[in-house]
mmCIF file of C-alpha atoms in Angstrom:
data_model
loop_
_atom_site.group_PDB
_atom_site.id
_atom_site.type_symbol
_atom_site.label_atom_id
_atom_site.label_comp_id
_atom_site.label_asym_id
_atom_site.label_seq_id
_atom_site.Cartn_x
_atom_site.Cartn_y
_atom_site.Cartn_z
ATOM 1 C CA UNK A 100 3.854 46.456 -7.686
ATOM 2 C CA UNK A 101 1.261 48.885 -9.386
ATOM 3 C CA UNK A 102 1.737 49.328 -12.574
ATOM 4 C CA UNK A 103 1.472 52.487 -14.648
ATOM 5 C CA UNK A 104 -1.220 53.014 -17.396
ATOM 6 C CA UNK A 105 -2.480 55.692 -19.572
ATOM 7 C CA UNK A 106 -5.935 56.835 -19.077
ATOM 8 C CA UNK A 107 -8.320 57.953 -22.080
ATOM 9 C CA UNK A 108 -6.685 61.847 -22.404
ATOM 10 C CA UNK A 109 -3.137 60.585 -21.760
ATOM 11 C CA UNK A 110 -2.599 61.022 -18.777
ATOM 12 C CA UNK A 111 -0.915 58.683 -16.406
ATOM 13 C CA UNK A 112 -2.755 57.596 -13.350
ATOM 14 C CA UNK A 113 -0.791 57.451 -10.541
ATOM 15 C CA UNK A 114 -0.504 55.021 -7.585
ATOM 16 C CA UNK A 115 -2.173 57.339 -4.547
ATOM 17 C CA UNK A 116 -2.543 56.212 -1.558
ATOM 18 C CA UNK A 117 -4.022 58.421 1.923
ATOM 19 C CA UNK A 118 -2.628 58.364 5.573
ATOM 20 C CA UNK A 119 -5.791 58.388 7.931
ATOM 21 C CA UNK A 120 -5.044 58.781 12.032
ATOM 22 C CA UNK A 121 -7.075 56.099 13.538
ATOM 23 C CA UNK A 122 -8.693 59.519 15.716
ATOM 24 C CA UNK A 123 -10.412 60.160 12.361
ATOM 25 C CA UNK A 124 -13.620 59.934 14.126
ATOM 26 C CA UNK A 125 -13.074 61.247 17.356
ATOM 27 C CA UNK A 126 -15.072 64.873 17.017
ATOM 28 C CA UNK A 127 -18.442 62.874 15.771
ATOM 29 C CA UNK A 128 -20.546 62.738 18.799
ATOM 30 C CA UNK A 129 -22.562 59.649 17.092
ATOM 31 C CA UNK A 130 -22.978 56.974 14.727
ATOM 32 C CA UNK A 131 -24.396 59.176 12.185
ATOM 33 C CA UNK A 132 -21.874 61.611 11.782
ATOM 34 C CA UNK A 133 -19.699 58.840 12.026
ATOM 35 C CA UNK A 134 -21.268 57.658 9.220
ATOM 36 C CA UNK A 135 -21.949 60.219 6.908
ATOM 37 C CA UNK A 136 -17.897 61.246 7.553
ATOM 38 C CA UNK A 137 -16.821 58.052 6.466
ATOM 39 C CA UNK A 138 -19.057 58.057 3.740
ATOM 40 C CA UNK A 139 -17.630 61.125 1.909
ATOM 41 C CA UNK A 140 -14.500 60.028 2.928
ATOM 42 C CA UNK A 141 -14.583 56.778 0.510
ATOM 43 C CA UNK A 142 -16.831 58.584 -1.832
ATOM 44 C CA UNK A 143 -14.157 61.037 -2.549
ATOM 45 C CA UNK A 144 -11.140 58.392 -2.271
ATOM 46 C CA UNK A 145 -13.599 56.550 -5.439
ATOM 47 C CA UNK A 146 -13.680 59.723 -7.521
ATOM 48 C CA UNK A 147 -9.668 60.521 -7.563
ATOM 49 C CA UNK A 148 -8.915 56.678 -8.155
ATOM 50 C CA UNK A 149 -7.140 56.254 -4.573
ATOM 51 C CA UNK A 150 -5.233 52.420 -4.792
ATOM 52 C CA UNK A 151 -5.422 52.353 -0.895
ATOM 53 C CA UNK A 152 -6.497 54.190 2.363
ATOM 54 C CA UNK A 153 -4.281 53.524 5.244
ATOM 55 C CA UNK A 154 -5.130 54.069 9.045
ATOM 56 C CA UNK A 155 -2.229 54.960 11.223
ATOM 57 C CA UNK A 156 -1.731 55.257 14.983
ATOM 58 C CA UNK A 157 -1.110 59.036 15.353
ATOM 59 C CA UNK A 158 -0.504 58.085 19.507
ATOM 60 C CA UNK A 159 2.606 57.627 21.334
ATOM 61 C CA UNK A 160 -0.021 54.514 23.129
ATOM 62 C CA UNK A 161 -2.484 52.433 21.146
ATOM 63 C CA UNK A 162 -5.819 55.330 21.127
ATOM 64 C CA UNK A 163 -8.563 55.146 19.695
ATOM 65 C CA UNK A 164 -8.839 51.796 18.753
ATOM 66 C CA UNK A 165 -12.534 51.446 18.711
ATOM 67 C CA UNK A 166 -12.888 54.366 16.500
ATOM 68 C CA UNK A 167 -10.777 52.844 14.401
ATOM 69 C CA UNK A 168 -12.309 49.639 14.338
ATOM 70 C CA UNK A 169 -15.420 51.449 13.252
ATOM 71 C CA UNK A 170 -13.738 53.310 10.546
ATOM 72 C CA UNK A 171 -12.261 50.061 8.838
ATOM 73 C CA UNK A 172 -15.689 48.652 9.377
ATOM 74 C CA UNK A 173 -17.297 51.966 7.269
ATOM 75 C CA UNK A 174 -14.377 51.636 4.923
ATOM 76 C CA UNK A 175 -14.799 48.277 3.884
ATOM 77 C CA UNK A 176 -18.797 48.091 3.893
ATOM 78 C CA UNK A 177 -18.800 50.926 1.534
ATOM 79 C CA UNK A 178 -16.404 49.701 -1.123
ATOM 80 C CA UNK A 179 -18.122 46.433 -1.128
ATOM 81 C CA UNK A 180 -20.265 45.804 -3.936
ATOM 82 C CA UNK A 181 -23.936 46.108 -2.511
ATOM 83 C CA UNK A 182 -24.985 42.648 -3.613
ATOM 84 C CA UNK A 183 -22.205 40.983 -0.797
ATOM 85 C CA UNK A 184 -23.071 43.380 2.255
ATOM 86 C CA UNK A 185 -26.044 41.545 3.233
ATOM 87 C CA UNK A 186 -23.818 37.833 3.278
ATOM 88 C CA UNK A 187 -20.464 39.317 4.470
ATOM 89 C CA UNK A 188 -22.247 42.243 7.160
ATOM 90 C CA UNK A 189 -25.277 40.858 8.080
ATOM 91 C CA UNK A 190 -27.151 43.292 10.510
ATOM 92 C CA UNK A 191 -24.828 45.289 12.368
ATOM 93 C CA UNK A 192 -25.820 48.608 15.079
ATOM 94 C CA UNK A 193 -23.054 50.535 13.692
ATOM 95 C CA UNK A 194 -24.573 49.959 10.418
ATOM 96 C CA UNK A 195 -27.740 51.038 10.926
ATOM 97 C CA UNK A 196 -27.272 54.592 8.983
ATOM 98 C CA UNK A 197 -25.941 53.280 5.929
ATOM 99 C CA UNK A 198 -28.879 53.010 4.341
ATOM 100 C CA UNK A 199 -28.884 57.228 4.136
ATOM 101 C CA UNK A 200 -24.914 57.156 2.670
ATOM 102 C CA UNK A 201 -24.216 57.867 -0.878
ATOM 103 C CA UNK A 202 -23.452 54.897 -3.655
ATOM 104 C CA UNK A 203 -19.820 54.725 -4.553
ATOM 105 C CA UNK A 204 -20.966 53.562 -7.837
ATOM 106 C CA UNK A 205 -17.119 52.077 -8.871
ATOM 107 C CA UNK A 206 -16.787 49.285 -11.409
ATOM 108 C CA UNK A 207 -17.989 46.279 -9.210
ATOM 109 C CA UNK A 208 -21.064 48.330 -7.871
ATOM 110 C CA UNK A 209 -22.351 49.072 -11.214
ATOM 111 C CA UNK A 210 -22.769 45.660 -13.310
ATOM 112 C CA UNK A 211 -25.462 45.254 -14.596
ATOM 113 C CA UNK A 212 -27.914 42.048 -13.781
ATOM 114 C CA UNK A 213 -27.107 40.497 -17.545
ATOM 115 C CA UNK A 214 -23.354 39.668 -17.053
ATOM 116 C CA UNK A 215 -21.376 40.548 -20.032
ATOM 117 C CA UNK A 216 -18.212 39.278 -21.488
ATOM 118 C CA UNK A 217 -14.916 40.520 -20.102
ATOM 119 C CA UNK A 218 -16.475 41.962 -17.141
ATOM 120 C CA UNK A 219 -15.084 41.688 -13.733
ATOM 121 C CA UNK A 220 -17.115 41.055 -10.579
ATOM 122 C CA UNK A 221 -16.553 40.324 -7.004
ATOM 123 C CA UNK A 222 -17.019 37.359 -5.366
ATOM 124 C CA UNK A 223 -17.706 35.779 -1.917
ATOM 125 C CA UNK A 224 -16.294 32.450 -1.604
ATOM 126 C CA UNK A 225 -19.028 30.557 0.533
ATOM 127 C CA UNK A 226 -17.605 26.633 0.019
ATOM 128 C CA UNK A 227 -14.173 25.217 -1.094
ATOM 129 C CA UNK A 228 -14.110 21.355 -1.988
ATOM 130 C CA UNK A 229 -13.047 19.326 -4.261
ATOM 131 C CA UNK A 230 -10.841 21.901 -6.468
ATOM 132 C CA UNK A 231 -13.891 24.371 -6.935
ATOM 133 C CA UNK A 232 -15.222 26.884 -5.076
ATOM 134 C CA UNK A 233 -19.195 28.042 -4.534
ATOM 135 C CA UNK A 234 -19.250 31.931 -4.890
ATOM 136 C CA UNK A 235 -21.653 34.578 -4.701
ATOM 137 C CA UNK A 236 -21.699 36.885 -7.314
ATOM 138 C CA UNK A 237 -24.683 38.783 -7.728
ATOM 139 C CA UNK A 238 -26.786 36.535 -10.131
ATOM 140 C CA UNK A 239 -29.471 34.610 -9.261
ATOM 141 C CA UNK A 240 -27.812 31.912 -7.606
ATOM 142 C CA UNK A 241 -24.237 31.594 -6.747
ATOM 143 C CA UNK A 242 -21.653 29.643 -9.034
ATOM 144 C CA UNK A 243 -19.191 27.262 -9.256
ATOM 145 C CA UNK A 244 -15.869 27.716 -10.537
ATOM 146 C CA UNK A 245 -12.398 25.905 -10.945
ATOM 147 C CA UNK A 246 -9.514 27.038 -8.868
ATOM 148 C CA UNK A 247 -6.802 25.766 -10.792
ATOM 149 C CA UNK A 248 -3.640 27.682 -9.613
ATOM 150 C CA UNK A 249 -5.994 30.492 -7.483
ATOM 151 C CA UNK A 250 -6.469 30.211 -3.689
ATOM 152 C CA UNK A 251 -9.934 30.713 -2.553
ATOM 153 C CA UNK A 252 -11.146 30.637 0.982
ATOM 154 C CA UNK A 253 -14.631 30.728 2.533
ATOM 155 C CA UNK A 254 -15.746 34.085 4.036
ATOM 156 C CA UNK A 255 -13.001 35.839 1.861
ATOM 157 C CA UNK A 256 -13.588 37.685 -1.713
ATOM 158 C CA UNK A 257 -12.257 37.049 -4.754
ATOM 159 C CA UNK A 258 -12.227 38.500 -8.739
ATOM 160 C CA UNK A 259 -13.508 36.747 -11.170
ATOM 161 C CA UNK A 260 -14.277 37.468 -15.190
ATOM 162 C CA UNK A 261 -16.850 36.207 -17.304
ATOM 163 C CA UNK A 262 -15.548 34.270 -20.333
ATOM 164 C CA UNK A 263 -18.981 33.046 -21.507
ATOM 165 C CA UNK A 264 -22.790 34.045 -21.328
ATOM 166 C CA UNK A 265 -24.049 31.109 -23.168
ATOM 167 C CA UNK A 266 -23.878 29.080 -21.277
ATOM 168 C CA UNK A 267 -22.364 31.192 -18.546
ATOM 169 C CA UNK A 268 -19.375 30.607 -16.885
ATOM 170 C CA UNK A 269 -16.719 32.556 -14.818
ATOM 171 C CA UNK A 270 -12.808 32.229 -14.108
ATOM 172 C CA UNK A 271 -11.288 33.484 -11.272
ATOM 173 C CA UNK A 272 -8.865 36.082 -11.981
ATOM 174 C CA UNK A 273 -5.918 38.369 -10.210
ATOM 175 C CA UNK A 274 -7.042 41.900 -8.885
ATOM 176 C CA UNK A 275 -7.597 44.228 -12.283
ATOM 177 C CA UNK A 276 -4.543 46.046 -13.152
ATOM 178 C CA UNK A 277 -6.974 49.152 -14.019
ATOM 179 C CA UNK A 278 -8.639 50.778 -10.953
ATOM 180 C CA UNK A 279 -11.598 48.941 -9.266
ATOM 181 C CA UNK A 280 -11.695 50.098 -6.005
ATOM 182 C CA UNK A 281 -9.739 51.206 -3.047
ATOM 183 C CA UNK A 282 -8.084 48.673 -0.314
ATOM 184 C CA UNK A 283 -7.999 49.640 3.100
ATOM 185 C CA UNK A 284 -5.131 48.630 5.363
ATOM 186 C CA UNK A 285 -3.503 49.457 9.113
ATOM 187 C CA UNK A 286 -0.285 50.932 8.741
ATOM 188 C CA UNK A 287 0.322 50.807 12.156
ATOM 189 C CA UNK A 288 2.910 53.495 14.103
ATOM 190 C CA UNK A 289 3.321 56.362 11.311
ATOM 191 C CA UNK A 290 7.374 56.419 11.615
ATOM 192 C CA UNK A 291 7.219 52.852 10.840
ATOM 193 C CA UNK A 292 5.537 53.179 7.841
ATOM 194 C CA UNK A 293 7.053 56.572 6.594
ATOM 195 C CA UNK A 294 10.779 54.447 6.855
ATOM 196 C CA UNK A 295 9.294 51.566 4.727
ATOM 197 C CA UNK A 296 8.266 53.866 1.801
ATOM 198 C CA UNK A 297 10.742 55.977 2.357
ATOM 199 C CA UNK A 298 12.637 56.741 -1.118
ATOM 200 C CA UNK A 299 10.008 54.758 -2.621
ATOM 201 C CA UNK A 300 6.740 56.959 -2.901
ATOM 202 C CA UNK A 301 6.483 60.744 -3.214
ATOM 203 C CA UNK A 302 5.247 61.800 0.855
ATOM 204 C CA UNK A 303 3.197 64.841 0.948
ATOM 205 C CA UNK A 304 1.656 66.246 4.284
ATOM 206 C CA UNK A 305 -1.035 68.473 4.104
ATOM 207 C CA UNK A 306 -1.461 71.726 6.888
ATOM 208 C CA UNK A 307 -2.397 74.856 6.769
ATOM 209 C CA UNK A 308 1.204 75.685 8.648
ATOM 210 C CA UNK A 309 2.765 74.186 5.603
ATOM 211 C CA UNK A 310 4.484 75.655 2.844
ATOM 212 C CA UNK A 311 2.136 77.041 0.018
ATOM 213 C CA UNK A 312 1.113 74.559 -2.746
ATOM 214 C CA UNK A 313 0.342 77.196 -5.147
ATOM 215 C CA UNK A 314 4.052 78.551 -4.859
ATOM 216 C CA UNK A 315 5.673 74.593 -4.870
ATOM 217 C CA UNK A 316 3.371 72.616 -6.957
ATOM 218 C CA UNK A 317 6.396 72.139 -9.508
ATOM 219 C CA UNK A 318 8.081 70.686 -6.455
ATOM 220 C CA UNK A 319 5.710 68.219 -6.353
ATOM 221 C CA UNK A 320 5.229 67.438 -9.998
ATOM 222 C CA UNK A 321 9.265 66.540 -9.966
ATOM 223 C CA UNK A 322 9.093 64.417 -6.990
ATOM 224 C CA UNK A 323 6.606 62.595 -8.289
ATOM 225 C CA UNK A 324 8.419 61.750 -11.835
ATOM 226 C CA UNK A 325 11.387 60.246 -9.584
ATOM 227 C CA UNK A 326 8.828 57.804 -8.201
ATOM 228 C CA UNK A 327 6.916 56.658 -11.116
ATOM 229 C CA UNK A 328 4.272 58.460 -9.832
ATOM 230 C CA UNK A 329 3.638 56.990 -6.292
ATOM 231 C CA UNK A 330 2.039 59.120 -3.997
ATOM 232 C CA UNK A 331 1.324 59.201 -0.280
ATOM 233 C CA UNK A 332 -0.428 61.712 1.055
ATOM 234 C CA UNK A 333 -0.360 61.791 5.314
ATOM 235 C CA UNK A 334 -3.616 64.110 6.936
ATOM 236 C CA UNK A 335 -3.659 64.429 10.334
ATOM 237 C CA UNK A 336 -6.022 64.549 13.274
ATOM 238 C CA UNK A 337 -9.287 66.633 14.054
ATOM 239 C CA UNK A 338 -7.841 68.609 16.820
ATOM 240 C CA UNK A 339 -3.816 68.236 15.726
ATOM 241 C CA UNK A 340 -2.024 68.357 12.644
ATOM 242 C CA UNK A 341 0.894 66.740 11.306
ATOM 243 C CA UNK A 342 3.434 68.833 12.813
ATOM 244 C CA UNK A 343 2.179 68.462 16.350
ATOM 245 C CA UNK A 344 1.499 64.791 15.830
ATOM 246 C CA UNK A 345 5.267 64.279 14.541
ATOM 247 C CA UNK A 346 6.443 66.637 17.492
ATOM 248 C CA UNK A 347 4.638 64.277 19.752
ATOM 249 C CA UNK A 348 5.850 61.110 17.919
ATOM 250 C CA UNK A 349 9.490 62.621 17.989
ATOM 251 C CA UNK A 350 9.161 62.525 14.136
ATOM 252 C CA UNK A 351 11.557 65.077 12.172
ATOM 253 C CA UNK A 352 9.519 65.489 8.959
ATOM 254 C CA UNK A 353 12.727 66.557 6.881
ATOM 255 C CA UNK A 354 13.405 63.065 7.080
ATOM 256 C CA UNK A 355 9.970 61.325 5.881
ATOM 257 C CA UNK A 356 8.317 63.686 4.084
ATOM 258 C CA UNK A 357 8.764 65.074 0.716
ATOM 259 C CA UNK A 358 7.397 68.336 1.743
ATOM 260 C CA UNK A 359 4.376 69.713 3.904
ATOM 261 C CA UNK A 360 2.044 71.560 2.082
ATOM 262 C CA UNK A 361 -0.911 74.209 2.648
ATOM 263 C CA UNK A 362 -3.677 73.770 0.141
ATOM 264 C CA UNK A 363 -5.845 75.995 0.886
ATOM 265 C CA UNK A 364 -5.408 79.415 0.305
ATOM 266 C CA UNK A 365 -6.291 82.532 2.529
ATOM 267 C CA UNK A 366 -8.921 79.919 4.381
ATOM 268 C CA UNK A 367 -12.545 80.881 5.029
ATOM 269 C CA UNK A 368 -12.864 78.778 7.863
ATOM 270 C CA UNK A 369 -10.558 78.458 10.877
ATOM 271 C CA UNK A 370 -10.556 74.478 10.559
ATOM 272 C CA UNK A 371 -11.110 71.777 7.809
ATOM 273 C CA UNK A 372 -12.469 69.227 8.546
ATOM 274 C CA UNK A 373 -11.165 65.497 7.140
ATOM 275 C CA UNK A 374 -13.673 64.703 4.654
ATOM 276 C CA UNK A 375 -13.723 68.391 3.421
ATOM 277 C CA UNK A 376 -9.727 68.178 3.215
ATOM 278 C CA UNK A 377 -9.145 65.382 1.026
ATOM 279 C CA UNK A 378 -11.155 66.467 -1.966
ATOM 280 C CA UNK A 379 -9.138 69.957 -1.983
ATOM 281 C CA UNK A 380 -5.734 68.272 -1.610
ATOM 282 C CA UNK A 381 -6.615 65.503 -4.216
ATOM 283 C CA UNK A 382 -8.327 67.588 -6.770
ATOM 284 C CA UNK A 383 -4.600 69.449 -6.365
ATOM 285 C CA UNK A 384 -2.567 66.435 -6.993
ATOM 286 C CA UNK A 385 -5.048 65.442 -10.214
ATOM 287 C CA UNK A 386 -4.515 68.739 -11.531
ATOM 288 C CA UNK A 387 -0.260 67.945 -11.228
ATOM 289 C CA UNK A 388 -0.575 64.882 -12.538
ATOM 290 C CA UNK A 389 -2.646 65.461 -15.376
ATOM 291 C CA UNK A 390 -0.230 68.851 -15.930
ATOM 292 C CA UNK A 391 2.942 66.736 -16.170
#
């Protein structure tokens, strides 16, 4: 369960989470594009604090499943501190534009080389034996530390704190209550997922056939109060939106989501595209939360 904390003005942060179709990709014609798109996708999910981007299956069949594959891959390279990619991505062809994305820059990307009390870092577990585990954190050689009640296996990432400098030492530790990063997860069919939240999180679809934010944002505001503040927000696909993909999927959205919602105003554009649509929709749900 998330838990609800106040952030330096008061405001509570809220547990947001995005709906991504796994046809994210489909209208970039290369591995650039498909690059620089995902790129802005998690560098905007970093800004607004998002808990966790799901990818859903938007198809009555299993689609696009290597473009998804690719978009978990993007996902999860670029919220990865930069001192692990090398050991957990090794050279890779889809990779090879990365090197022209933008830093995230969130907590675990930014420590600096002098490790500092309290301070939280991300691991790579590279050996288990004997009740320690060898892990790779971004110093100059990797450490050992006691598992004691944690779970670590090799290949897989873990938290740890620094208790000491002098000499050094590290604990491992449960994921930070306050924001680190975003996790990225397959939600599988959408109506499957919708049902298990349902009542649970505050649903909000976003199209510009939907009914005016501007004109409903206190709509919003009160849904989100009944759920402590847990948000889902569902965008659809490049070349169909949520009402033709829930037509499709025989979805009624009375029944899932908390309302469907134009954000954009009197649009300048005749699409927008993915990456350009989820700063304008969050930047909206900041402004609600930090209103309430």
């Amino acid at each position: 369960m998330k838990l609800l904390f106040l952030g330096k003005g008061g405001e509570a942060y809220i547990d947001l989470e995005i709906l991504l179709p796994y046809c994210t990709l489909e209208n970039e014609p290369d591995l650039l594009r498909e690059t620089l798109k995902s790129n802005m996708i998690a560098r905007y999910s970093s800004i607004f604090k998002v808990s966790k981007i799901l990818l859903y299956n938007s198809r009555k069949m299993l689609e696009c499943k290597e473009q998804k594959e690719r978009l978990t891959l993007y996902l999860t390279f670029f919220r990865t501190p930069p001192y692990l990619r090398k050991k957990i991505f090794g050279k890779r062809k889809e990779l090879r534009y990365s090197g022209i994305a933008y830093p995230l820059q969130t907590p675990t990307h930014t420590l600096k080389s002098k490790p500092q009390i309290g301070e939280i870092r991300e691991g790579l577990v590279l050996r288990v034996k004997h009740g320690k585990a060898l892990v790779e954190v971004g110093l100059k050689a990797p450490i050992s530390v006691n598992l004691d009640s944690f779970e670590a296996i090799e290949g897989k990432t873990v938290f740890l704190k620094v208790s000491s400098v002098s000499p050094l030492k590290l604990e491992l530790t449960n994921r930070p209550k306050d924001w680190i990063g975003y996790e990225i997860e397959d939600a599988g069919r959408l109506e499957s997922y919708l049902r298990r939240i349902k009542g649970e999180r505050t649903v909000i679809g976003t199209s510009r056939k939907g009914e005016p934010v501007w004109e409903n944002w206190k709509k919003i505001e009160e849904s989100m109060k009944k759920t402590d503040r847990k948000v889902t927000i569902v965008f659809g696909e490049p070349y169909r939106g949520i009402y033709e993909i829930a037509k499709d999927l025989s979805i009624n959205t009375d029944d899932f989501f908390d309302g469907i919602y134009n954000f954009v105003k009197d649009q300048g554009t005749k699409t927008i595209r993915t990456e350009e649509a989820i700063p304008i929709v969050l930047s909206v749900i900041h402004f609600i939360n930090v209103h309430s």
